[in-house]
PDB file of C-alpha atoms in Angstrom:
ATOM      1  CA  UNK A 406     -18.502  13.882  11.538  1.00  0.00           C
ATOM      2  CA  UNK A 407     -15.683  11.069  11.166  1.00  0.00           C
ATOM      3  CA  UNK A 408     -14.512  10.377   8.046  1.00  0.00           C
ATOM      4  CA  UNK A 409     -12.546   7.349   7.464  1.00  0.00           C
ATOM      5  CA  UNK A 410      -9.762   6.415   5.142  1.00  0.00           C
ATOM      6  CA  UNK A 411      -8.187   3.440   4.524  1.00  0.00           C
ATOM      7  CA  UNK A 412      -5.408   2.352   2.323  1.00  0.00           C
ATOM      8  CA  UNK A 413      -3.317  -0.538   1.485  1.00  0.00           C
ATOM      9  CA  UNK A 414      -0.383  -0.631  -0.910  1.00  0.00           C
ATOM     10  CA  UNK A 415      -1.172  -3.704  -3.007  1.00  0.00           C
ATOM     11  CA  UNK A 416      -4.181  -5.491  -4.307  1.00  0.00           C
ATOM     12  CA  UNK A 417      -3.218  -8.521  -2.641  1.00  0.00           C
ATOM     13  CA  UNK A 418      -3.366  -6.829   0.942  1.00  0.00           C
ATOM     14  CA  UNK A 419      -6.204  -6.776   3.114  1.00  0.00           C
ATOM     15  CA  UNK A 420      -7.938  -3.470   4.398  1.00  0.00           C
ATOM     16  CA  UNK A 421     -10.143  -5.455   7.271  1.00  0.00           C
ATOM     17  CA  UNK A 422      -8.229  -4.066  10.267  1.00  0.00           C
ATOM     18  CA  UNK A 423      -8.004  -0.529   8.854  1.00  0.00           C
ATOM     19  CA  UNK A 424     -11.841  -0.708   8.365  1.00  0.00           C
ATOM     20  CA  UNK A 425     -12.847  -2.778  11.264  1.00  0.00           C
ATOM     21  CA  UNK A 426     -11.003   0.171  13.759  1.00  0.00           C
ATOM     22  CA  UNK A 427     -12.573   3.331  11.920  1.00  0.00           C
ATOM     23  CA  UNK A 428     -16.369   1.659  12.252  1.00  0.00           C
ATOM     24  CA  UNK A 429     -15.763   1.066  16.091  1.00  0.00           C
ATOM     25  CA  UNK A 430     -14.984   4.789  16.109  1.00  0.00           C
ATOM     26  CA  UNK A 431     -17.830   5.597  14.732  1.00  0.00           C
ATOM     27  CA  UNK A 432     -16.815   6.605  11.043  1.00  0.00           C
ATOM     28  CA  UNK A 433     -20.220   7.709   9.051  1.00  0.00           C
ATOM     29  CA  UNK A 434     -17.965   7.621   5.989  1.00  0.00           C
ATOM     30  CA  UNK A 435     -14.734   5.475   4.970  1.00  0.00           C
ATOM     31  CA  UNK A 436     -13.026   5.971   1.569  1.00  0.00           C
ATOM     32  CA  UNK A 437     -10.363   3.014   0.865  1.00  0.00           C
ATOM     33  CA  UNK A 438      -7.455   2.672  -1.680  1.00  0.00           C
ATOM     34  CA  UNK A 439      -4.956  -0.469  -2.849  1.00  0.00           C
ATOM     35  CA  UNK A 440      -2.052   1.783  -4.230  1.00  0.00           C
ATOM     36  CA  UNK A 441       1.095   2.622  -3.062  1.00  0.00           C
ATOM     37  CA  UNK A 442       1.494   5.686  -0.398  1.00  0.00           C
ATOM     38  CA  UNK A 443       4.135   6.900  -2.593  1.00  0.00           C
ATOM     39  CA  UNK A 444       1.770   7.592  -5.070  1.00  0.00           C
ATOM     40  CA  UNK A 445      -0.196  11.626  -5.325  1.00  0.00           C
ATOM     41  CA  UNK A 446      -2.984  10.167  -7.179  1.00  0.00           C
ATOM     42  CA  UNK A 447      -5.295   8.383  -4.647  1.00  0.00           C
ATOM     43  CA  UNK A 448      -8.864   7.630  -6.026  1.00  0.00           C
ATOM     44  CA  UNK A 449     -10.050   6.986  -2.619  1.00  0.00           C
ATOM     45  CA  UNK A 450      -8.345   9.912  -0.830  1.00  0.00           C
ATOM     46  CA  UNK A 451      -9.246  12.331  -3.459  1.00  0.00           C
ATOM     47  CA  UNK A 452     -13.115  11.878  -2.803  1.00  0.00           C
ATOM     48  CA  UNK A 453     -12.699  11.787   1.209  1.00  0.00           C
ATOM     49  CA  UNK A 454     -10.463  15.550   0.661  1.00  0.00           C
ATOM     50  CA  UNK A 455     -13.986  16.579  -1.535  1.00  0.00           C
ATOM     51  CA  UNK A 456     -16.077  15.107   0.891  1.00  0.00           C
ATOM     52  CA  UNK A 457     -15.087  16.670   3.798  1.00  0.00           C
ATOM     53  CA  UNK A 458     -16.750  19.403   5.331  1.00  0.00           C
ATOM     54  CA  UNK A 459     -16.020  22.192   7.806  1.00  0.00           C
ATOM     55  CA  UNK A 460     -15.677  20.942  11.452  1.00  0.00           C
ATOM     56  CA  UNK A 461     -15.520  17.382   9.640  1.00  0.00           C
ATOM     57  CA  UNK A 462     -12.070  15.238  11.189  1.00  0.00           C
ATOM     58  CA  UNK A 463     -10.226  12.586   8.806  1.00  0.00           C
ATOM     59  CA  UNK A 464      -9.029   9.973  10.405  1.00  0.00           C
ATOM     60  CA  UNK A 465      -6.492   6.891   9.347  1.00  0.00           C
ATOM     61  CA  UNK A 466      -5.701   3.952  11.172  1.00  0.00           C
ATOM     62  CA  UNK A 467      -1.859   4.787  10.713  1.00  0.00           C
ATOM     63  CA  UNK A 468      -0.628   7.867   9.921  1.00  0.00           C
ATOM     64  CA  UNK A 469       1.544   6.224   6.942  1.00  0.00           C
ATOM     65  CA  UNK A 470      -1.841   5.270   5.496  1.00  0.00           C
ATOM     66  CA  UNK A 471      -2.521   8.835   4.603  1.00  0.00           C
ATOM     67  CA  UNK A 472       1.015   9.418   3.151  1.00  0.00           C
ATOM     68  CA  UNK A 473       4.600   8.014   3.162  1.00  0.00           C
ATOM     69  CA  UNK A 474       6.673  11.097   3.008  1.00  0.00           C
ATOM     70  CA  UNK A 475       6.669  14.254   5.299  1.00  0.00           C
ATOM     71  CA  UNK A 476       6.636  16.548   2.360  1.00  0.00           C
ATOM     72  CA  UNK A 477       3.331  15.284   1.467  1.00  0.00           C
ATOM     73  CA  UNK A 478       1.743  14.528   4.840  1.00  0.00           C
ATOM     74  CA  UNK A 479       2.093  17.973   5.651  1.00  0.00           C
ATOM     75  CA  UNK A 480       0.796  19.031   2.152  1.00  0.00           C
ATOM     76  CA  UNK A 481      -2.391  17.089   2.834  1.00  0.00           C
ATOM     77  CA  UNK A 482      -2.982  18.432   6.262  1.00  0.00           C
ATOM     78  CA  UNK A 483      -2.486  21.781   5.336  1.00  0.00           C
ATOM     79  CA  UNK A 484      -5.142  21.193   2.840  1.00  0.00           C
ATOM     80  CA  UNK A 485      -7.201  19.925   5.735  1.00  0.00           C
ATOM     81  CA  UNK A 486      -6.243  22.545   7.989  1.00  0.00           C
ATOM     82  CA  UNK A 487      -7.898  25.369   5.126  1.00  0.00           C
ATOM     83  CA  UNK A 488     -11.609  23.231   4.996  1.00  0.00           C
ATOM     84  CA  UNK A 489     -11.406  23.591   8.113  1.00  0.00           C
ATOM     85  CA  UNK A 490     -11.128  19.905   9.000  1.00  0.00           C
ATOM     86  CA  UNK A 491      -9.539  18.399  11.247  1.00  0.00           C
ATOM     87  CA  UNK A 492      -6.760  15.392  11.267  1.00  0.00           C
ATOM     88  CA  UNK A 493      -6.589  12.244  13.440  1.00  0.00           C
ATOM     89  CA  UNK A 494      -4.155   9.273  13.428  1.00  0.00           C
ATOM     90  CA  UNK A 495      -5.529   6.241  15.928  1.00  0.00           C
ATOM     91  CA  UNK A 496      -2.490   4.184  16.131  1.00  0.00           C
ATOM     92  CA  UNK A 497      -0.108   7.302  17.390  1.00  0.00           C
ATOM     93  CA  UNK A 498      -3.321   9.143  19.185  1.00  0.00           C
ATOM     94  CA  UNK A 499      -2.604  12.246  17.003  1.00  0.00           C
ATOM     95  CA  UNK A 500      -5.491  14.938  16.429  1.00  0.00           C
ATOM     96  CA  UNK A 501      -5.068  18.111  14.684  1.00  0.00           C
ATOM     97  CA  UNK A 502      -7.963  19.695  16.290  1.00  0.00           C
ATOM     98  CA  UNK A 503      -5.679  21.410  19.112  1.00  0.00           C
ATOM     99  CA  UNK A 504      -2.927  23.126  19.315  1.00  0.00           C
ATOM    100  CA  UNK A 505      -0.905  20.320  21.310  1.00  0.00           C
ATOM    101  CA  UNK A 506      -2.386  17.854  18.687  1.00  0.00           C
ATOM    102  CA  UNK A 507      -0.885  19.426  15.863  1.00  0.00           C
ATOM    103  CA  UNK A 508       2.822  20.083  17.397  1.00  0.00           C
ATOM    104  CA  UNK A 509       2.686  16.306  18.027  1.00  0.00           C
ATOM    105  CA  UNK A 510       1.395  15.414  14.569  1.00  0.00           C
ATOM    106  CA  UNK A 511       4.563  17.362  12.947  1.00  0.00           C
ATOM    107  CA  UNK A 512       7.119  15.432  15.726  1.00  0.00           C
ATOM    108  CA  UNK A 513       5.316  11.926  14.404  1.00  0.00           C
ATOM    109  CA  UNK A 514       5.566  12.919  10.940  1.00  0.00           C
ATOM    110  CA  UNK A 515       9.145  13.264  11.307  1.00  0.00           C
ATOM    111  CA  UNK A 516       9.152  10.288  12.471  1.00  0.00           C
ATOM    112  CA  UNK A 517       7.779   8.936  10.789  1.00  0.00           C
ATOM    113  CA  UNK A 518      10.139   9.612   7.578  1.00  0.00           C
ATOM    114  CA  UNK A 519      13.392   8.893   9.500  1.00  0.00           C
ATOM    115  CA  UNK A 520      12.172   5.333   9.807  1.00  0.00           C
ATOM    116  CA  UNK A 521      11.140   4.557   6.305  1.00  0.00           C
ATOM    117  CA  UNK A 522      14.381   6.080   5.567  1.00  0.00           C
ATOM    118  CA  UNK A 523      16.041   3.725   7.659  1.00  0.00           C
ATOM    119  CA  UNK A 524      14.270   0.565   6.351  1.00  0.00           C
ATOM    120  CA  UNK A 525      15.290   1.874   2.488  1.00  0.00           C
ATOM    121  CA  UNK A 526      19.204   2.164   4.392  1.00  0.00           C
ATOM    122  CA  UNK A 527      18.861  -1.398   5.788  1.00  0.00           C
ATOM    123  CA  UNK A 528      17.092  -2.923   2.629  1.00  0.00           C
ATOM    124  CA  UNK A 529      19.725  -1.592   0.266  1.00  0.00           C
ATOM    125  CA  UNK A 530      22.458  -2.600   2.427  1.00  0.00           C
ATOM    126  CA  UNK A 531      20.807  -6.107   2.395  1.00  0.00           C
ATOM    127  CA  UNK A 532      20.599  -6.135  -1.101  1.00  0.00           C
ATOM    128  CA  UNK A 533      23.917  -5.191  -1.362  1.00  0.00           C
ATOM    129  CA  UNK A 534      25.447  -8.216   1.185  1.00  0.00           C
ATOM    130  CA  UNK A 535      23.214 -10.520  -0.791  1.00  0.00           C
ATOM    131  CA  UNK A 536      24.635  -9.584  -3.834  1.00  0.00           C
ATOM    132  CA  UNK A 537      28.619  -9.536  -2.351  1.00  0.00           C
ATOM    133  CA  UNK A 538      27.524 -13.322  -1.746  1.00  0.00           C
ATOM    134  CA  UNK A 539      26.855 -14.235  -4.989  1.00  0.00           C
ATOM    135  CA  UNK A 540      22.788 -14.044  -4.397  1.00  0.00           C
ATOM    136  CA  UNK A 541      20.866 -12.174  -7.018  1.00  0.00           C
ATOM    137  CA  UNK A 542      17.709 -10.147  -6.090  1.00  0.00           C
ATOM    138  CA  UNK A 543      14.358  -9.962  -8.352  1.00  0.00           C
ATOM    139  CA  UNK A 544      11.258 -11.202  -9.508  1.00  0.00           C
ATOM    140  CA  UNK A 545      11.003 -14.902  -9.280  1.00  0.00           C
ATOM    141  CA  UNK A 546      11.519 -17.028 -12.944  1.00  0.00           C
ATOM    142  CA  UNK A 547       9.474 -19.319 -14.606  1.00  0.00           C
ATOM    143  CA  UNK A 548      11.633 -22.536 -16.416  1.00  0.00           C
ATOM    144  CA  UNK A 549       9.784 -24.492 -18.856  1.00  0.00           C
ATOM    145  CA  UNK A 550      10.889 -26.967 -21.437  1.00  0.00           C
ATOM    146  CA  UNK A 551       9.046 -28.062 -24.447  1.00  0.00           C
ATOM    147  CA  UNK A 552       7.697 -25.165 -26.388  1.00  0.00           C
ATOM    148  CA  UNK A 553       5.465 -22.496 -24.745  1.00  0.00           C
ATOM    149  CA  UNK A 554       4.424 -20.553 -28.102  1.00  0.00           C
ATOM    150  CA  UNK A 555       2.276 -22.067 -30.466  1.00  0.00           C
ATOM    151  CA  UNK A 556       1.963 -20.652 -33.831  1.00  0.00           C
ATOM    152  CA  UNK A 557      -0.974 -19.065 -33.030  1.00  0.00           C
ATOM    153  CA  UNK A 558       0.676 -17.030 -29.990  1.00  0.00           C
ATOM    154  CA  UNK A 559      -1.590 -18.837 -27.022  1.00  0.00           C
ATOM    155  CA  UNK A 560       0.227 -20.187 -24.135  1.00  0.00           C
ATOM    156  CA  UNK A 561       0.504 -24.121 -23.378  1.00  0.00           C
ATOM    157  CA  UNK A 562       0.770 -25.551 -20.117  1.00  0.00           C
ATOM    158  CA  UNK A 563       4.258 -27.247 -20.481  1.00  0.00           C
ATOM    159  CA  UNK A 564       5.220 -30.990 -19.355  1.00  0.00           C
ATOM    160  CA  UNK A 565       7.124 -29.358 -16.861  1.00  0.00           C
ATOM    161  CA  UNK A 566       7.181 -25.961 -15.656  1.00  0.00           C
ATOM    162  CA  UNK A 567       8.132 -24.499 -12.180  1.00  0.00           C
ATOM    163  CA  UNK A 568       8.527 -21.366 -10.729  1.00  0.00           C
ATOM    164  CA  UNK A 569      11.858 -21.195  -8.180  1.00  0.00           C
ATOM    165  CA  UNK A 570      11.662 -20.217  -4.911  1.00  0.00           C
ATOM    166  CA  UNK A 571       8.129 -20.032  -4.049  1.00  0.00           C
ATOM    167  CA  UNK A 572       5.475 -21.419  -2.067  1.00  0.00           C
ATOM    168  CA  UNK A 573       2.911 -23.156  -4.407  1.00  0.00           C
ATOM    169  CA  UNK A 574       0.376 -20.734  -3.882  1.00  0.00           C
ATOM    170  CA  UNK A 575       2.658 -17.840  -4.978  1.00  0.00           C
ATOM    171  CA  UNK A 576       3.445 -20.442  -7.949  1.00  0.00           C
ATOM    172  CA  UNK A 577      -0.080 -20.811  -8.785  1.00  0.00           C
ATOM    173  CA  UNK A 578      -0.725 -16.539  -8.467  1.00  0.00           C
ATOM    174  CA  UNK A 579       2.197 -16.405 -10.423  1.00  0.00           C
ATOM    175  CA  UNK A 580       1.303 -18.779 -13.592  1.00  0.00           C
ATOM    176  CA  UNK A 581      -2.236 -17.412 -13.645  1.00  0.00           C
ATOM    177  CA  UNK A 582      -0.818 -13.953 -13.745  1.00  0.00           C
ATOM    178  CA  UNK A 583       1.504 -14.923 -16.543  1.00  0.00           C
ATOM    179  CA  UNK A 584      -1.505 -16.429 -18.483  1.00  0.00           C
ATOM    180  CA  UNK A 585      -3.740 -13.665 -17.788  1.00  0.00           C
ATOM    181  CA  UNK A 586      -0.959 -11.410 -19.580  1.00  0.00           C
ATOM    182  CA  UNK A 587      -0.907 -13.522 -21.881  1.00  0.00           C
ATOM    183  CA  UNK A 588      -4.336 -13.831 -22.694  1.00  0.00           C
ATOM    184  CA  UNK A 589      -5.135 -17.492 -22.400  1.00  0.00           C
ATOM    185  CA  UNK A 590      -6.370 -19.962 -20.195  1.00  0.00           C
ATOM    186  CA  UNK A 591      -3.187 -21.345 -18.483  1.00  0.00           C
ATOM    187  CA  UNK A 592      -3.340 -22.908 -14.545  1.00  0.00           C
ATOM    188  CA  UNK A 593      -0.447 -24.443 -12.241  1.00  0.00           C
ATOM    189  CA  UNK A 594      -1.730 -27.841 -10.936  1.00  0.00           C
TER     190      UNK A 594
END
């Protein structure tokens, strides 16, 4: 039997392609997660490992879905590999379930790492032109005048408040956030 999994790294991404492509294949089972790869402890993972049975095959869209480092790809498969069950990745047409399959899961693995390395290479150089420039990376500010606190420690929507460098629905995801952490009723018009 096929046995889906799903996973993307934030709430605010969408796991319709992911799903859509395991239920054409015929998944009788898909487990789904909004965390970060990077993280070990998967919710959604976790039950699709217990669920699996012998002669069962796990399959991911992407083979970064399942995990974002070699060390731990090949930790999970290996667990796999001793149910019994076997591995496939659609989007680099790797299965475990032969001997051929598994030489080229361990070559796309590889990979697999070198290129996330590279993107962490060419982000922190980024960063660190950006930064030679005078530009300053990080979360977005909020700039309000008048007061925000009241002296009973709710939030006011001030006269003018705006959030730099965003498109006004990040502003208005933003400013509910902040109220929601804040524990009041707060809204960007």
């Amino acid at each position: 039997m096929n046995i889906g999994y799903a996973r993307v790294s934030t709430i605010d991404q969408n796991l319709d392609l992911q799903l859509d492509t395991l239920k054409k294949i015929d998944c009788k089972k898909i487990f789904t997660d909004k965390v970060s790869g990077v993280k070990e402890e998967r919710k959604g993972l976790q039950e699709a490992l217990e669920y699996a049975r012998e002669g069962d095959c796990l399959v991911v869209y992407k083979l970064d879905r399942l995990a974002r480092s070699l060390k731990q790809l090949v930790k999970l498969i290996n667990i796999l590999a001793e149910k019994k069950v076997a591995f496939r990745s659609l989007n680099e047409n790797i299965d475990t379930s032969s001997t051929s399959g598994k030489l080229v899961f361990h070559i796309f693995a590889s990979i697999a790492e070198f290129e996330r390395d590279i993107i962490r290479d060419r982000t922190k150089a980024g960063l660190a032109a950006a930064r030679a420039r005078g530009r300053q990376g990080g979360t977005s500010w909020v700039e309000c005048d008048n007061n925000q606190l009241t002296g009973n420690n709710s939030i006011k929507r001030p006269n003018n408040c705006y959030v730099e460098g965003l498109s006004d629905q990040k502003k208005k995801s933003f400013v509910d956030n902040l109220a929601k952490k804040a524990s009041c009723c707060m809204s960007y018009n």
